[in-house]
Each structure stands twice: as C-alpha cells, then as structure tokens.
Coordinates of C-alpha atoms (C1' of nucleotides) in Angstrom, one line a residue:
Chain A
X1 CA 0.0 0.0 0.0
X2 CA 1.2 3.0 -0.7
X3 CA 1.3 6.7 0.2
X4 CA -0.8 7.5 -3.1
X5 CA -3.4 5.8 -4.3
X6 CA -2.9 3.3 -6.5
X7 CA -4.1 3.9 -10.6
X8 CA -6.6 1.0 -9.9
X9 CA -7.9 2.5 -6.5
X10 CA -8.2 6.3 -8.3
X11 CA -10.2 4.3 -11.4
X12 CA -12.8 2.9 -9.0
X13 CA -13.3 6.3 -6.9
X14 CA -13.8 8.1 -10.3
X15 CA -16.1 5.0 -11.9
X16 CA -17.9 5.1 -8.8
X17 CA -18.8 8.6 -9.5
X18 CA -19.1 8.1 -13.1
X19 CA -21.9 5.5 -12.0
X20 CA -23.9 8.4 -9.9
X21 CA -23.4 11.0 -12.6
X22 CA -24.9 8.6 -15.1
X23 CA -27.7 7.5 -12.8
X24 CA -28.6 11.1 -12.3
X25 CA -28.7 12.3 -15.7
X26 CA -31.2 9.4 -16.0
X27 CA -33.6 10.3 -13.2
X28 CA -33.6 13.4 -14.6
X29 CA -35.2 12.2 -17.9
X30 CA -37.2 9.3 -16.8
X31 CA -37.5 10.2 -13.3
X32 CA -37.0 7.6 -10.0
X33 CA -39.2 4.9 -10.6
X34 CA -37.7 4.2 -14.3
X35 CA -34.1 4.3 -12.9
X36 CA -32.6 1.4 -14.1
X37 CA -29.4 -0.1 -13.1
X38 CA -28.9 -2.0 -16.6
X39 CA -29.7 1.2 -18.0
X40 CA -27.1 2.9 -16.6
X41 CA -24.6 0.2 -17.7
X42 CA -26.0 0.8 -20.9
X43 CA -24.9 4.4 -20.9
X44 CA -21.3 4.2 -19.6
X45 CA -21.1 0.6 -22.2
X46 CA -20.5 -1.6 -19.4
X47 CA -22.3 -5.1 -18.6
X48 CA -24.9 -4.8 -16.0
X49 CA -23.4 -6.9 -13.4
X50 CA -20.3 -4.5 -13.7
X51 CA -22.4 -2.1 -11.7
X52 CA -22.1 -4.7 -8.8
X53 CA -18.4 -4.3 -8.2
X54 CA -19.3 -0.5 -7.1
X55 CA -23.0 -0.8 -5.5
X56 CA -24.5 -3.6 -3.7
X57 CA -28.0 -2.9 -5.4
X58 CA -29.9 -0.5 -7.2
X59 CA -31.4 0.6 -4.0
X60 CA -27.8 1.6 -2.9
X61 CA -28.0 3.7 -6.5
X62 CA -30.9 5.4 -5.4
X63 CA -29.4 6.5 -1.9
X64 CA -26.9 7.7 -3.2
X65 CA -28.6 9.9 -5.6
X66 CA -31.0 10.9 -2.6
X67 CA -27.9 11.8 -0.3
X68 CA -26.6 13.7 -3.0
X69 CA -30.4 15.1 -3.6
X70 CA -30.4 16.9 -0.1
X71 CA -26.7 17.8 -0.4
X72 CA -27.4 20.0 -3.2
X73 CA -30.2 21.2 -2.2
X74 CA -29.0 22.2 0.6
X75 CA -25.8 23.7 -0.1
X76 CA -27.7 25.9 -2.6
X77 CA -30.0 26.9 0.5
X78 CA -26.9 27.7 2.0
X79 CA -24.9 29.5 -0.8
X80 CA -28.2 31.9 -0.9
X81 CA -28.2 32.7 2.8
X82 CA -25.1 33.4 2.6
X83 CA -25.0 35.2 -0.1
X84 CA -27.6 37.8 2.0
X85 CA -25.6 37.9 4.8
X86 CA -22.8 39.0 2.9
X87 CA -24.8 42.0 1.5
X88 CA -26.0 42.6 4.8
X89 CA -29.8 41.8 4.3
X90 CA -32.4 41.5 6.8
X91 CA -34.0 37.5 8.1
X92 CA -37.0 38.9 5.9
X93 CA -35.4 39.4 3.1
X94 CA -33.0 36.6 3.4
X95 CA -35.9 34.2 4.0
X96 CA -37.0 35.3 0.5
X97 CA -33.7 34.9 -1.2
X98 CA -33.6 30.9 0.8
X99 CA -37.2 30.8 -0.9
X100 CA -35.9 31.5 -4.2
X101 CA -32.8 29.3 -4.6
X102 CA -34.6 26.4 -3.5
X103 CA -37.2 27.2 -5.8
X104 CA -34.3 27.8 -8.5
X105 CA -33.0 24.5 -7.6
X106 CA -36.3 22.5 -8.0
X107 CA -37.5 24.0 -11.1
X108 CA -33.5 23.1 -12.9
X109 CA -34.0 19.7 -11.3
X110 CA -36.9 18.8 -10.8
X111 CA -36.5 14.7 -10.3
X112 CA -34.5 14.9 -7.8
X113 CA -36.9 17.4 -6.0
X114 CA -39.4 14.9 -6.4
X115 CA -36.9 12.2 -5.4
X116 CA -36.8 13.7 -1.7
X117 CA -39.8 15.6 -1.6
X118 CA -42.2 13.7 -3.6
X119 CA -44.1 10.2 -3.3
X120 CA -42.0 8.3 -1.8
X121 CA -40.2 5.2 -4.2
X122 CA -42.3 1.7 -3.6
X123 CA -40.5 -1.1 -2.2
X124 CA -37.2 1.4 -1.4
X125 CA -36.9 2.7 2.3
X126 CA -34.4 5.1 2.6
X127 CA -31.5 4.5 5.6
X128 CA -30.4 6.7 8.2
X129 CA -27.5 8.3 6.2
X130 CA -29.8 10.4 4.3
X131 CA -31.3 12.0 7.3
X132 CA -28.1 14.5 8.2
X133 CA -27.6 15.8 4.7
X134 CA -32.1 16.1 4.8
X135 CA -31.6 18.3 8.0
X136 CA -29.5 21.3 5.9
X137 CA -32.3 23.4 4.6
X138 CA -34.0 23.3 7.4
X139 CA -31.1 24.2 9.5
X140 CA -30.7 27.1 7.6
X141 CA -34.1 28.2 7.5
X142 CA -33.8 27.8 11.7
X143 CA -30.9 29.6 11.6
X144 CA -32.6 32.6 10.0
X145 CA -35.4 32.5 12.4
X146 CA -33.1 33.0 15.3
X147 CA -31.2 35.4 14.1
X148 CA -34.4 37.5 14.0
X149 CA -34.9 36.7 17.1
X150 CA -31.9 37.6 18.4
X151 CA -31.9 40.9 16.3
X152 CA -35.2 41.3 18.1
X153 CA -37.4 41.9 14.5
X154 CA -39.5 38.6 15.1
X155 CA -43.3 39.6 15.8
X156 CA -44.1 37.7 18.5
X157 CA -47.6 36.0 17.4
X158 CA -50.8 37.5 17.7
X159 CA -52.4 34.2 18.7
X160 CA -49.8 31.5 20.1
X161 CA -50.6 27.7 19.7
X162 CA -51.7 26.9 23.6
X163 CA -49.5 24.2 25.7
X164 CA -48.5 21.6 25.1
X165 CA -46.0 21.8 22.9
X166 CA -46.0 19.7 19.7
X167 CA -42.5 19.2 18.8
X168 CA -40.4 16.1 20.1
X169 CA -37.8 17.1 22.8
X170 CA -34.9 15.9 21.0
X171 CA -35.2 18.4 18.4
X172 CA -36.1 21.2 21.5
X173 CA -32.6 19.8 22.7
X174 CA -31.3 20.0 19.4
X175 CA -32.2 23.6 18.6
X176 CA -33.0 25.1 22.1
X177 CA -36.3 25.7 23.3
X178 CA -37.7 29.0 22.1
X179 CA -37.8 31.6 24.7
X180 CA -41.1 33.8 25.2
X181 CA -43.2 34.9 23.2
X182 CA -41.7 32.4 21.1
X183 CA -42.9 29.2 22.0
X184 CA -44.3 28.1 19.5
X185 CA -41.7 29.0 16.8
X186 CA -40.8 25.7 15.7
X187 CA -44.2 24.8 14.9
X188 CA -44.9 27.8 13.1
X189 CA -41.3 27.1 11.1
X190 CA -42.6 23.6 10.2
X191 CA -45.9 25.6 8.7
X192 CA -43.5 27.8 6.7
X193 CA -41.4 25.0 5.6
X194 CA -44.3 23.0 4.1
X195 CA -45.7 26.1 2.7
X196 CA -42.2 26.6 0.7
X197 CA -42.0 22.5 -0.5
X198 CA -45.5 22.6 -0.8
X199 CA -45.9 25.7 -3.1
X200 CA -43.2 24.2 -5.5
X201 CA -44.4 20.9 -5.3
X202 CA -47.8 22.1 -6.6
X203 CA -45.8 23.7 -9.5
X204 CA -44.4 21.5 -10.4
X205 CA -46.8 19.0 -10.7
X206 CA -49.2 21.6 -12.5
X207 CA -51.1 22.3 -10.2
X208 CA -51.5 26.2 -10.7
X209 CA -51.2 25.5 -14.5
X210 CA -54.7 27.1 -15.7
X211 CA -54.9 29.3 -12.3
X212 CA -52.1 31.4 -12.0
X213 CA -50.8 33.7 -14.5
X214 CA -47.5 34.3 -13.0
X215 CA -46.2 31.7 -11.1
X216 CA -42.7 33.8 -9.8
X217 CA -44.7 36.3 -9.0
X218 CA -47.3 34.6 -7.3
X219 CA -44.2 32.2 -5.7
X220 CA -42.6 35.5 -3.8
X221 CA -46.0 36.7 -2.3
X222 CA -46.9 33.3 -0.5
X223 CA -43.6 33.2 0.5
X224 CA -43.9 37.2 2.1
X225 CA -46.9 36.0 3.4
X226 CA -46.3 32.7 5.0
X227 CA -42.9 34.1 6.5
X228 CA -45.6 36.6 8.6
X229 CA -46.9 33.5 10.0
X230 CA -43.4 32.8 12.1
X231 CA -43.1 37.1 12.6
X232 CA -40.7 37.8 9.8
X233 CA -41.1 40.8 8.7
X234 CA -41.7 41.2 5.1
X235 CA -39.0 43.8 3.1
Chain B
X13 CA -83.6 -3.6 -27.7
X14 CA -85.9 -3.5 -24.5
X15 CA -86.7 -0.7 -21.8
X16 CA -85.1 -2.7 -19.3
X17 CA -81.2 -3.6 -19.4
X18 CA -80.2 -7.1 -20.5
X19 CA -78.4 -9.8 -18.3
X20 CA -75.8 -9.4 -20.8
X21 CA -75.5 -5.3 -19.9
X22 CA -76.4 -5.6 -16.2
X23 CA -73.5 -8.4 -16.1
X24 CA -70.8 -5.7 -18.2
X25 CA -71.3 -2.6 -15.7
X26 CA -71.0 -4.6 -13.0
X27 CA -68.2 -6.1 -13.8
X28 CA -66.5 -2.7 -15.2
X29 CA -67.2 -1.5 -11.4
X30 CA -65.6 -4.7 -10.1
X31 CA -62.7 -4.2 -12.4
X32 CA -62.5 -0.8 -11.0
X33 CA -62.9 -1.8 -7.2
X34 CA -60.6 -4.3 -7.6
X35 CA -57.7 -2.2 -8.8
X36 CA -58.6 0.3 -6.3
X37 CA -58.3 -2.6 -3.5
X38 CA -54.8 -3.2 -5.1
X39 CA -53.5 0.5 -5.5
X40 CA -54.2 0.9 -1.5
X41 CA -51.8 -2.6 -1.3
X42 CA -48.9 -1.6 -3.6
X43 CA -49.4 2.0 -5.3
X44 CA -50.0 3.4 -8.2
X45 CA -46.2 2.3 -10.2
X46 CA -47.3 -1.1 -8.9
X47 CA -51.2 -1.3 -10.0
X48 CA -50.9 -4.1 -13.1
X49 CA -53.8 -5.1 -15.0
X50 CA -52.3 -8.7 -15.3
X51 CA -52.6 -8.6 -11.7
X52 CA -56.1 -7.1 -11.3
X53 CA -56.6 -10.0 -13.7
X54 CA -55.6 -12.4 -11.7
X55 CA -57.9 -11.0 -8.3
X56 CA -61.0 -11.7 -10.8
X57 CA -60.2 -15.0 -11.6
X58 CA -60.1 -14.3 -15.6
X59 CA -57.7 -13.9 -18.2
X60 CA -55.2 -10.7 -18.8
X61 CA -57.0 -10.1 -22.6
X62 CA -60.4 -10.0 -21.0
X63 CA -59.7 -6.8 -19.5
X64 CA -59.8 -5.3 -22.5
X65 CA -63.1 -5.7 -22.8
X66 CA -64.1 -3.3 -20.4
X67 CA -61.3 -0.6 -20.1
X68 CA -59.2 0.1 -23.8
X69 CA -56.1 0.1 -21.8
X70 CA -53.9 0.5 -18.6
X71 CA -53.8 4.2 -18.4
X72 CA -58.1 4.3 -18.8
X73 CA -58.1 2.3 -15.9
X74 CA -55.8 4.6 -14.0
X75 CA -57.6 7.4 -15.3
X76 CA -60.6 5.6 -13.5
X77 CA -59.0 5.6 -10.0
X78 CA -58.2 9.1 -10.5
X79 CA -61.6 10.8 -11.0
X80 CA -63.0 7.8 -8.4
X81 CA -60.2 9.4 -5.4
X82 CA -61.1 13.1 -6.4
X83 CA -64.9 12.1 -5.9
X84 CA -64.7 10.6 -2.5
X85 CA -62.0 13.1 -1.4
X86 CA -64.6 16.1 -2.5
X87 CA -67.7 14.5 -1.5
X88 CA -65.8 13.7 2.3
X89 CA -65.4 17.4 2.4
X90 CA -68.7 18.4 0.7
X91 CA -70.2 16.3 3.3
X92 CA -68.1 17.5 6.6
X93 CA -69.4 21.3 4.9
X94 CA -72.4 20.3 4.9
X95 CA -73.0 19.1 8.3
X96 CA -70.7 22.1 9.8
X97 CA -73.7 24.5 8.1
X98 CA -76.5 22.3 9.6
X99 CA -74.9 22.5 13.2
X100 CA -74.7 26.2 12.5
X101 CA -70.7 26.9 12.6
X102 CA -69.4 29.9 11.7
X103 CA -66.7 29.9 8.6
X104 CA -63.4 29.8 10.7
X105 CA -65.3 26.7 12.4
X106 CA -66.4 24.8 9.1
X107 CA -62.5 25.3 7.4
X108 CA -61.6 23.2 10.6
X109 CA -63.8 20.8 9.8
X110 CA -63.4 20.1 6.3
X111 CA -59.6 20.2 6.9
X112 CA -59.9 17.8 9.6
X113 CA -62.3 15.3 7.0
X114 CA -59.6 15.9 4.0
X115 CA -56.8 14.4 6.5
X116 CA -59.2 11.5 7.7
X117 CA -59.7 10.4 4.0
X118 CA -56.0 10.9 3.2
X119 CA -54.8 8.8 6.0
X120 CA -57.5 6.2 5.8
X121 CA -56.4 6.2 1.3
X122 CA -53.3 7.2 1.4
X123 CA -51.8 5.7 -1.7
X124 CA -55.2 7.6 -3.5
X125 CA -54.2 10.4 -2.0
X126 CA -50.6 10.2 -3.5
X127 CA -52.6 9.2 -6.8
X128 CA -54.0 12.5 -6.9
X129 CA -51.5 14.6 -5.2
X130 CA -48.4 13.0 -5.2
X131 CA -46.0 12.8 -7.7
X132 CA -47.2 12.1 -11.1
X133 CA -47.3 8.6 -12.8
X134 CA -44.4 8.0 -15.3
X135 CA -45.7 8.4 -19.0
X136 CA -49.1 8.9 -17.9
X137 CA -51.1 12.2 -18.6
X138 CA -54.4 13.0 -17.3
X139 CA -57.2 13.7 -19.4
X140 CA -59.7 16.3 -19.5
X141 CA -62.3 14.6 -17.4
X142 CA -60.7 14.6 -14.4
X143 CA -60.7 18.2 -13.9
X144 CA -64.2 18.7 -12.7
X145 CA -64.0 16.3 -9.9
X146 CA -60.6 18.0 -8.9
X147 CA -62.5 21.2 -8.6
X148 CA -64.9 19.5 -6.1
X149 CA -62.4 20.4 -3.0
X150 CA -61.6 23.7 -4.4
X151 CA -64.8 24.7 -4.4
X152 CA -65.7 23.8 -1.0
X153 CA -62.7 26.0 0.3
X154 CA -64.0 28.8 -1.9
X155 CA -67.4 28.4 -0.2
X156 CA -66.5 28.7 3.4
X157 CA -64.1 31.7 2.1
X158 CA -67.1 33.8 0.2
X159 CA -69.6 32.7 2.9
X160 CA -66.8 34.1 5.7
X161 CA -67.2 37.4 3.1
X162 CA -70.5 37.9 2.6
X163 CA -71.2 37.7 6.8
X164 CA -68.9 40.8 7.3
X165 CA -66.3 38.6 9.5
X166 CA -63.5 37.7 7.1
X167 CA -61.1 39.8 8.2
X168 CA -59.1 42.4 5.4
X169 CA -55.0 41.4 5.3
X170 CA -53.0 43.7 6.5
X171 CA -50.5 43.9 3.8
X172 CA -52.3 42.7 0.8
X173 CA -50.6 41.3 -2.6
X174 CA -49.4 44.4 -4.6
X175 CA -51.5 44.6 -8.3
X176 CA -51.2 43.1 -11.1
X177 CA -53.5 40.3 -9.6
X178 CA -51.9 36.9 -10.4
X179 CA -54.9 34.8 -11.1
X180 CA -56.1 33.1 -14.5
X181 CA -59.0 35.5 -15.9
X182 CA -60.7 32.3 -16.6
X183 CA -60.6 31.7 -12.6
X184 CA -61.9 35.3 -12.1
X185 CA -65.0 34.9 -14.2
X186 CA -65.6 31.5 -12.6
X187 CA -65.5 32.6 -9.0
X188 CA -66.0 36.2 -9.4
X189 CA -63.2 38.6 -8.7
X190 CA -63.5 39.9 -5.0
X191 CA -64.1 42.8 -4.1
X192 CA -62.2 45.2 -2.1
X193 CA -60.3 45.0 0.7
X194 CA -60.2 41.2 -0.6
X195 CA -58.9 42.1 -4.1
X196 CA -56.1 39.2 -3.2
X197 CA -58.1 36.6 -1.7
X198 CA -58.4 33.6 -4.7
X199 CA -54.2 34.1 -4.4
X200 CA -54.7 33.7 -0.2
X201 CA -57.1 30.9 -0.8
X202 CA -54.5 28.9 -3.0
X203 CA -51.8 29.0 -0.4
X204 CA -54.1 28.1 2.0
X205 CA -55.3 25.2 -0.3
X206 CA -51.4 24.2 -1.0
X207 CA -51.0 24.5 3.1
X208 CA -53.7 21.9 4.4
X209 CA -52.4 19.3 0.8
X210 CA -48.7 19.8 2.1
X211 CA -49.2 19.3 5.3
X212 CA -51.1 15.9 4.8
X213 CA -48.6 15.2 2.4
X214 CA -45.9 15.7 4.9
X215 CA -47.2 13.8 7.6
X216 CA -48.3 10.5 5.2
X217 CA -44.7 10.7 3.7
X218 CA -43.4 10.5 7.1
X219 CA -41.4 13.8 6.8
X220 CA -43.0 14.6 10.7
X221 CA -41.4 11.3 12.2
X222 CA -38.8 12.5 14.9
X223 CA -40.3 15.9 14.8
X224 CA -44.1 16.6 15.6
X225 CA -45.5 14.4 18.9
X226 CA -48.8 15.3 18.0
X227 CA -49.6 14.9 14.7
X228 CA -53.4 15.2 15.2
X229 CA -52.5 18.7 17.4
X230 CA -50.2 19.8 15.1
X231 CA -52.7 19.7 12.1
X232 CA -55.1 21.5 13.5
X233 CA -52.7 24.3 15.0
X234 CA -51.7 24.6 11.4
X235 CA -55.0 24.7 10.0
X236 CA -55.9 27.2 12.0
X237 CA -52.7 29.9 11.5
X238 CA -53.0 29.2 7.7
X239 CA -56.8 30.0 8.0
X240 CA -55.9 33.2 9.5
X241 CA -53.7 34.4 6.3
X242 CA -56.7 34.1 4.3
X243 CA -58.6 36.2 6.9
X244 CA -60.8 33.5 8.9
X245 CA -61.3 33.8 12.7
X246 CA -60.4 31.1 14.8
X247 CA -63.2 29.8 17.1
Chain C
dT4 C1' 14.9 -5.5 -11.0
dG5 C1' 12.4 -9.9 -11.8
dT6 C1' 9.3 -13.4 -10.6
dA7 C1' 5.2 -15.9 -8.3
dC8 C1' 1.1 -15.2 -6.4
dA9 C1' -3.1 -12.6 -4.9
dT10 C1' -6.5 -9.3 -5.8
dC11 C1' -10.0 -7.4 -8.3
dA12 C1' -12.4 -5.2 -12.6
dG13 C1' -15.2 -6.6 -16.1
dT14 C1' -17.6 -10.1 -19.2
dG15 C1' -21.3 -12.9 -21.1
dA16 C1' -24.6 -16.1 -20.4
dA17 C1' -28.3 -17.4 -17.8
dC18 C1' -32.3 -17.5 -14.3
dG19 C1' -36.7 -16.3 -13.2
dC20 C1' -39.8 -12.8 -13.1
dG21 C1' -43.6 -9.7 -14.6
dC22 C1' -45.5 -6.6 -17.7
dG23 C1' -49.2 -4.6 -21.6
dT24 C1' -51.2 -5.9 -25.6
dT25 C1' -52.8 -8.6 -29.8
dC26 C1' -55.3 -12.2 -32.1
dA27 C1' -57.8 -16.2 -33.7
dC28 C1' -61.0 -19.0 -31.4
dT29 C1' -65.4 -20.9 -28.8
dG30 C1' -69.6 -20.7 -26.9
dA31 C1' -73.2 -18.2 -24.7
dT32 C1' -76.6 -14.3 -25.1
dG33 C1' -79.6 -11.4 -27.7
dT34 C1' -82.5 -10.1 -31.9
dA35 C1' -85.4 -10.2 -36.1
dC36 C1' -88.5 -12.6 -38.7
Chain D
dT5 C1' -93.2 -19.7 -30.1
dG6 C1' -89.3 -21.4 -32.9
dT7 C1' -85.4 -20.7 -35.9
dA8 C1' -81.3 -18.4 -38.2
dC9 C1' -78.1 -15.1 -37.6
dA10 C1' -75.5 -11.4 -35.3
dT11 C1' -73.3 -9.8 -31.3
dC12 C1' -70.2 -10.0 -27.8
dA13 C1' -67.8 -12.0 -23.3
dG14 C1' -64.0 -14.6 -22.3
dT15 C1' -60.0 -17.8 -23.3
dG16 C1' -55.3 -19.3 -24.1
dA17 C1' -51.3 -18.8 -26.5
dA18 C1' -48.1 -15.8 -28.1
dC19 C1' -45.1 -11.5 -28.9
dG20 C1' -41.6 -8.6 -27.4
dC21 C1' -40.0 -6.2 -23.9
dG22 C1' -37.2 -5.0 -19.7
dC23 C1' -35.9 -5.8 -15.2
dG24 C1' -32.4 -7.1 -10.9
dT25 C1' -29.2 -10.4 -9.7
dT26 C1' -26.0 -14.5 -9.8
dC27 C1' -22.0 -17.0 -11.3
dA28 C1' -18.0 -19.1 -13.4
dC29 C1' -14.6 -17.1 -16.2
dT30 C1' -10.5 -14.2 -18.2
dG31 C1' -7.1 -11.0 -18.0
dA32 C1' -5.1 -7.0 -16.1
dT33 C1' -3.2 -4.6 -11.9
dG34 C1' -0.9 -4.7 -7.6
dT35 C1' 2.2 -6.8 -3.9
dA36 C1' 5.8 -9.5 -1.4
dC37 C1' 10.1 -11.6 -1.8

DNA sequence: TGTACATCAGTGAACGCGCGTTCACTGATGTAC
DNA sequence: TGTACATCAGTGAACGCGCGTTCACTGATGTAC
C-alpha cells in the first residue's frame, strides 16, 4: 500500500462517481421509478453486473442519488443565505432569497426534487444516512429565524398555539427551546417550511397551470406572506 | 332492444365496477407504479386479454382511480361542509372541519391520495375529465371563504398582494373577482389550499417522524394559523 | 529488477420474473322474422 | 313460439419487452520476496 493511491484505487473512486453521474442524468429524464441499473450500464457501455463491483443494489444507487439530492439542495439553501448575509440583508429578506434558490433548484431539477420531496419510491426505504444531509435546509431556514430573534425583528404571534407543545424534545434539545413569546416558533417554522416545498411541489406538478398567471410572482407573495406567520417581517 | 337492461348489460357494468374496485383494493396494497392489469386479472379469476373488454387500456383504468379518489376526497369534504352548516358553525369553524375530514380520507387512502396529489405517474397524462371532480375540493374551500365574506367577518390582510392580480381571468369569471379589501383573496385561498395538501402530504410521507408528537395537534394548530392568512377567525 | 502469487475489474450467459397488448377462437346471449 | 343469424364475453397462447441479480470465467493490476 502506498502513500498515493494506487491507478486501480483512483479508477474505482472516479467509476464510482461516473456510476452516480450517469444514474442522475437518467432520473432526470425518466424520473425515479424508471431508474434502471442495466440502463445505466447501458450508458457508460458496461455489462450490468459491472455495476455490482461499485454498488451492492440498485437501491444503494438510489441512496446515493437521494444523499446527493439533499446535499445539493441544501448547499444551494446555504450559498443563498449566505450570499444575503454577505450583502448585509435582513432574516425577511434573506428568508425570501432561501425561498428563491430552492425554488431555482427545483425548477432546474426537478426529479431529484421529487426524489426527496415527492411520493416516496415503492419497495425502497431510505437509511439513516440520508437524514443528516435532509436536516440542511431546514437548518438554515432555523438559523434565520433565530437570528431574528436575536436581532429582536421577530413579531411575537398575535395568537400563540396553547400548551402543550408539539414538537419532540430531542429536536427542542437540538435547537433550544424557544424563549417567550416564542414558544411556538418551531411549529410555526414547520408551517412555513411545508408552505415553501408545498408551493413548488404544486408547481411543479401543474397544479397552478390554468390558475395562476404568473407563477414567480405569485411564488414571492406566498412566501412574504407565510414568513408573517413565524413574525418575519416582510422587506 | 328492451326498456329494461339485459343480463348481458347488467352483467358488463357490474363487472367494469368490479374491475374498478378491484384495482382500487390493489393501488391501497402496492401504489399506483405497482397497479398491473395482469394482476387485477388475476384477483377476478379471468384472463389478462379479457380486461380489455371493459377498459381500452392501462392508463383508462388509472384514469378511472383518479376521477373515483377526487370524488370521495370532494364529497368527504362536501359532506363534513355540509353538516358544519346544519350544526350552524361559523366559517373559521367549518375550514376546521373540512380540513380535519380531507386528513381523515387521506390517512385512511393514502396511496389515493398520492394518486391525486403526489408525484405524477411516469408516462401517464391525465385527461380532461378529471378536472371537474378535482375542482370539487376547491370549491368547498371557496365556499367557506365567500360565505366568511358575505357575513362581514373575514377579516381584510393587513398587507395585501401588490396589483397586477396573479390569477387566471378564466378563474376570475368562474368565482367572481373579490371585491375590495379582498382584491387578493383567490391568491390567499390557494396558499391556503397548498398548506392543508402539504401538510397531509408531509405527515403520510413521514417527513413529521422525529419531529411533531402530536400529529393530530399539530394539524389543527396549522390549519388554523393558515386560516388566518386568508382572513378567517379562529373559534 | 524480476518473478510468483493474490487481488480485483469486467464479461457474457443465464435465471426467473412480470408486464401490456394482440389475435384467432369458442360458446353463450340477444334479436329479427 | 321457434329458428337463423349477429353480437359480444371470455380464453389461451403468443409476442416482445425490460428488469435485478448470480455465477463461473478471463485477464489486467498490484504486492511481497
């Protein structure tokens, strides 16, 4: 073994990847439930049962693709939020600008959107890897909400969900109970969170086809209006 | 030809029902991907070709399922309406109620649910027929909304969506634009309509698991705080 | 530096499966006279 | 009411397809002496 890796070892890493890449491009024309693995041999001009010496199974394909999924997602959630910071905006308007990349995201990919965020793949059920890299958007979406918080610009609700609280104490360990008169922000981030998947998802899909005329438009308004819901102030 | 049916015409619409409840019976099992008519077949005790006798293909039998699970889910909350206006409620109260009987059909179908909500079926596209019994739901929501309206106690938004409105002029004529200070209310009613499907979409998908104790609480915390965005009291 | 052996990538054939759809047919049901 | 013919439900075999996975194999790459 040596300090470097090896010409064979640097030929699997990059065949490995080669395998994802291929897979992806894939879901994004036939989506996950036509994802083939002799397909994706097909592509790269391999025999199928190559595709065994670098994943156990096609579900293992599919995890993959889901772990990367979130990553990206994610990171562009990220990239955006950062971005805002950097140009000194306010949580309301960086809530917005979150709203919009993932959106972005979604709309340039929108398999893999429905890959984590859409009917869930029969017979495949999805192991706990996935669930760090899921955890990113909403992190940053958190992380936004407490900054207001801390700024003191969150509008405290006008009508607070009563006691008891809804949300599982490992995540209240997780992200630290909300102080008064914010008790009840995680549930009111969870509405806001589904309001963001939920909108795209509906676009997506076609939903809004014959009903809205202008779906950006129409995109950044819910938004402005279900960020009100948690106290963010609109911009 | 007779006034009365023949044996022979009784026997074909039963059987085209049976056909039909039997591949609704398997959707619930294994999903939409996995509904085959080989399979359906097989449940009836008769051959694969002697489906074709009854539905031209497949996708008509799909297309079947679909305007069967937008009829139940409407009439569910046509009928939890209904009842919410015979006990008397008050708009805010009736929204809760016809929330609550949209989750109670979507947990008790779920895979019907997905069928009409969830991702779309690979290489299958809905036909025209199914978009009146989609409207069903829609229109309920609009109901409560105009009712809430005409009574004097929907309450104006306090930062209403900037002109140009955002809604199909085909929409407008259907429903009647609203009149001021509820110029934006169709746009408020969607989000509100993409709020209670995302959240029961969410919670069937298991994307509450570690998060929301409650899920039953948590629903109708949420139902109400979306409620309020489109102007309707809580009770 | 050269040789003997171990490791591992990739192949090609095969297994067993299930699918949607077509087609020529048999036999029962319905209709017109 | 009885008969001749038309309609139509249902069968069984077949077509052509694609899938995931296994397995014995060849030949190249890497390793230890």
């Amino acid at each position: 073994m040596s300090a470097y890796q090896t010409a064979r070892n640097r030929a699997r890493a990059e065949l490995t990847r080669e395998i994802a890449a291929t897979a992806r491009r894939q879901l994004a024309e036939v989506g996950a439930a036509g994802l083939s693995l002799r397909a994706v041999a097909r592509d790269l001009g391999m025999s199928p049962s190559a595709m065994y010496r670098y994943y156990r199974s096609r579900d293992e394909i599919l995890t993959a693709l889901i772990t990367e999924a979130y990553n990206a997602l994610g990171s562009a959630a990220e990239a955006a939020d950062a971005q805002a910071r950097a140009r000194g905006l306010d949580p309301g308007r960086r809530w917005l600008d979150v709203c919009r990349a993932v959106r972005g995201w979604a709309r340039a990919n929108p398999h893999e959107f429905a890959l984590i965020y859409g009917t869930p793949v029969p017979g495949y059920t999805a192991p706990a890897d996935t669930i760090a890299p899921a955890t990113r958007l909403t992190h940053t979406l958190a992380g936004i909400l407490t900054d207001a918080a801390a700024a003191g610009t969150l509008q405290p609700p006008a009508r607070p969900i009563p006691p008891p609280r809804l949300i599982h104490p490992a995540v209240l360990q997780a992200y630290g109970s909300p102080p008064a008169p914010f008790e009840d922000l995680i549930e009111r981030a969870l509405l806001v969170w589904t309001a963001l998947i939920g909108t795209i998802s509906f676009e997506l899909s076609g939903q809004f086809a014959n009903t809205v005329t202008d779906l950006t438009a129409y995109f950044d308004a819910v938004m402005t209006i279900a960020a009100e819901t948690a106290g963010l102030q609109p911009t």
